[in-house]
Steps between C-alpha positions, in 0.01 A plus 500: 500500500864544606592178318333623185685829522832324543424285198410794280805700607749226425809670346521260209134547421531877520800498266317279251190714514706818465674368195163418351368846580787709371565278199396691186198365318684520166782287641252238618327489166835492319626211716188296431540563129866400506420184694238402246737568210780298663268211570384495140860491374634237738202268502315518170331167572341626821174349599161652433437529870804722556390724210156536647649584839721770347208644307293522815789669682545756222127574500501555875797737473323706231186530709698618801675756282169637381365514854804693618471748212129548569565553869770756421263690275231508767753623753607773258139598439442525874807718540382723216158533665663601827705756309193649333321513835800682643487745213135569576578553865778739400266703281250519785770615739618770262145624444428508873820689566405749229166570668660539843776726369256720311275531808794612710647747253278589198762744369721205399236359268712496183810359668303229680322405179829459313630278781180295488533449124857377552381263770222365278748442219745313723225284651364414158849422372554253784167336424588468133848364583372213713339290221842475329600258776179301487364256242539759224879472539483191284591617147294228337197594707546864405522405136180297523320782676625747241362277225168477683492880532555538126219254436269696729593820319424343162165376631415847624579645160264252342216573742356757257410315182417689185159482334540278196224656281648846553852376432390329179335822385812700581719254309283525193469879502832626633718265300371683191502852645830492691696251291834411657423698816211276605688182616712695748203717606298182550771357726492814716121505531501134604753566777355754747801455727717666235290817489677818606343772712562871528489711816349846447583731790244739642640853493239609755665284768854487638674221309866541592516170686320312223735643240802383695359150536418480129846611399665257741301216344611586144200705383563800276286785369316468172490873420730799550388704798393862525454734793175503696219712364469832686126446531570224752708695750209541738405137466852382581527730800179348632604144436845547652334537841325167472617170639681421173838652583797448273707206610212352700251435222594142417218254577750213527866444594762601241591135439139391445539422132838332532371272776171421335543504120162432335460167325868406538609767254686682350507308179790541264400687184699483184844652484380795296255596772773484764725727296200720439442547872854625543462744210172634629648591835773706341322634190151639570266578215583868466272547200194459722367813674596518864211423731408486866365150434726250678470136405761242601544178306722195537657285227382187682143399596549622855170621643500767767259424789165677481420765758193471722250783532539706816213738580610860503835425340600502135655201331851552376502294181277325250586166335422480129604373161749766392360494145175650633688828555560546128148635421547755779835605356341533156225719650772741627286681758626836627401709800169681477339287227156339513535125460241224459571135584201351322533138625687562822459199733696364678689831493862418421522731198320780686765476772772507234348818355513664842864395535587671171330834563233681698209563261234756570248215483527124467163337440512125566196341336377149583134393450525162677416546874735230629793620294420860589530419872832332426611813314398730787693294755808504278491877466442542873801282578744701287378860467490754785172670599629831364453363145133412549388802302729407210411129473138397456330164439223478241251221427390584144475260211827538315335458159283810554743704711608714205143608428449639851842671526596589145845658462553543875838330541855559383606135524295179504623149582296205374635187669225295341354172628666221303574130487773512762736228376667442836180444694294335225768238446441384859122487496363291784334248268469408135140625503612842621775510239261410218252764617775762505598409147141552391492839671827591331328548167285780648787695657624691190161670456500614865860618477424702187206670673719592797768645272246707306357628828848601614566690176176690560591580861843643414535860386628588149877462510475259793637146519339160551703189588337163437649191673424135568682212669447245224700384199189473282528722193119503462483690832802715428591608146160419350314709759725801448474467124119485499465803730745706295296430187183614680651814654654735242616735779718226656865465406728218624849579630805279469622385843791293372769765531354651815427185704627184333852609407601647841351201689604224260761385752225426751208378289451296183292707258313389189286684250267407216631236261419605141570156358229317697139461396361616836312809620844662527513506119236771509770739615642507146193674363496881493331652806260788439648563158856510630771347288693379801532124527717485812354212706656632820259793504224270619685411820771291659476169684707367792546123466622305807828319439737301724697741716258779399168362612320837497173517312285435307429871455376684192490879479400749234490879517249703298481876484180687421564759233422863582 
């Protein structure tokens, strides 16, 4: 053993081994390459055997290089794992110290919590910093992984295929009805990841923290704001004592959205939309009446996280397509009025009505039991118990509602069942899509019955707003036109100047096209003997477009003559 040790520790052997160890790998590879090049220049007639020997040597050197690189990557991965484990241990230590400190001195709760948050952030930062020294430090590997991530994102976007029979039907119908607007609207409908979402705040809950988060993420208000209705003072004083205190009402950290952007967005809209977003922040639509309704929108398809139901506590916001607020704005409900939401489920527009004003009565009608339960849970999650006497849920047939309660309401909203373009386009199967297209032919008759029932339920001088979430003119303009011809006491009102013009920076509006041979052409005929041929009187339509993906949404306002 001693002889072996003496042999291994020979100075000349140690020096040779040391030179081999500290010699750079690039120098070794470069020397071998230079030797091969020199040999080829000095001895061009070298034998085949020497060439084979050199080839074998070069192959062996390449294999060793790959092995060393692989070993280095594994070592880096191990170091990164140790770093992440250390980060986890640090988080556990901080949390344990927080519990111990709070148990010893509960009065320092806020200060200890702020220290704990700082400790969590530092521990997480160290854990995130470690992988930069591991295998991900290789720029080529990062580039490959980035490409793989983009491929995964594209695959995810294609996970929801459209229903071909429905799409073919849309192409045939909407290319004639919408003209040049249809190709861009079609592109939006076929890309759900480009859809924008609005955040409607609940004025019955403290929302200061949510407002701050929305503004920090680039959201801005859709409507000019008004002061809180005096009828809600008691409700706010009750809610202010709940667990939803201002500044503590956020269900997630302030950087939730920035750390976890949905679907790898935001996407870049066109330049006009970007300029538009800057204008909207500085120039609100002053021509619209000020309202207590607060809805925040974003110029990019950034979706705010949904809020879970918490028993005994009110939700602070409701996610929706911002275009669905337009029928509520057209209804223009004021305090003390009696309002009927004839087709109320799932309850989004009923909530919007309660955000605008405090009516004396809001009757939410829904005959379907399953949808009625959904409606009741929605109302319970957003409205305080003190409004139970003002908001009721009815289960009558909407087509006969007007006969049982004739002239009882000041305002009636008919958000009629329709061929929802967004959902129908993604039917689960071709059979379901074909069946829906067959049912589509029967919808206009049902919608007309609901609208007639609403005109019977409203008092003379009252207002009915009819709306759908489809682009189909047979369910929109044609239905309004047929009901107006059957009801001499009904008079349509032009919403273009009131709704479309002030909000044209946010939404893309369209109205009846007089030059097309479609049901919209009926709007040119005199209504009830009137000489007016303004096609906009029948209603306005929101068409989804790139950068303004709100809609589809059709709305028409009809007043019952006194």
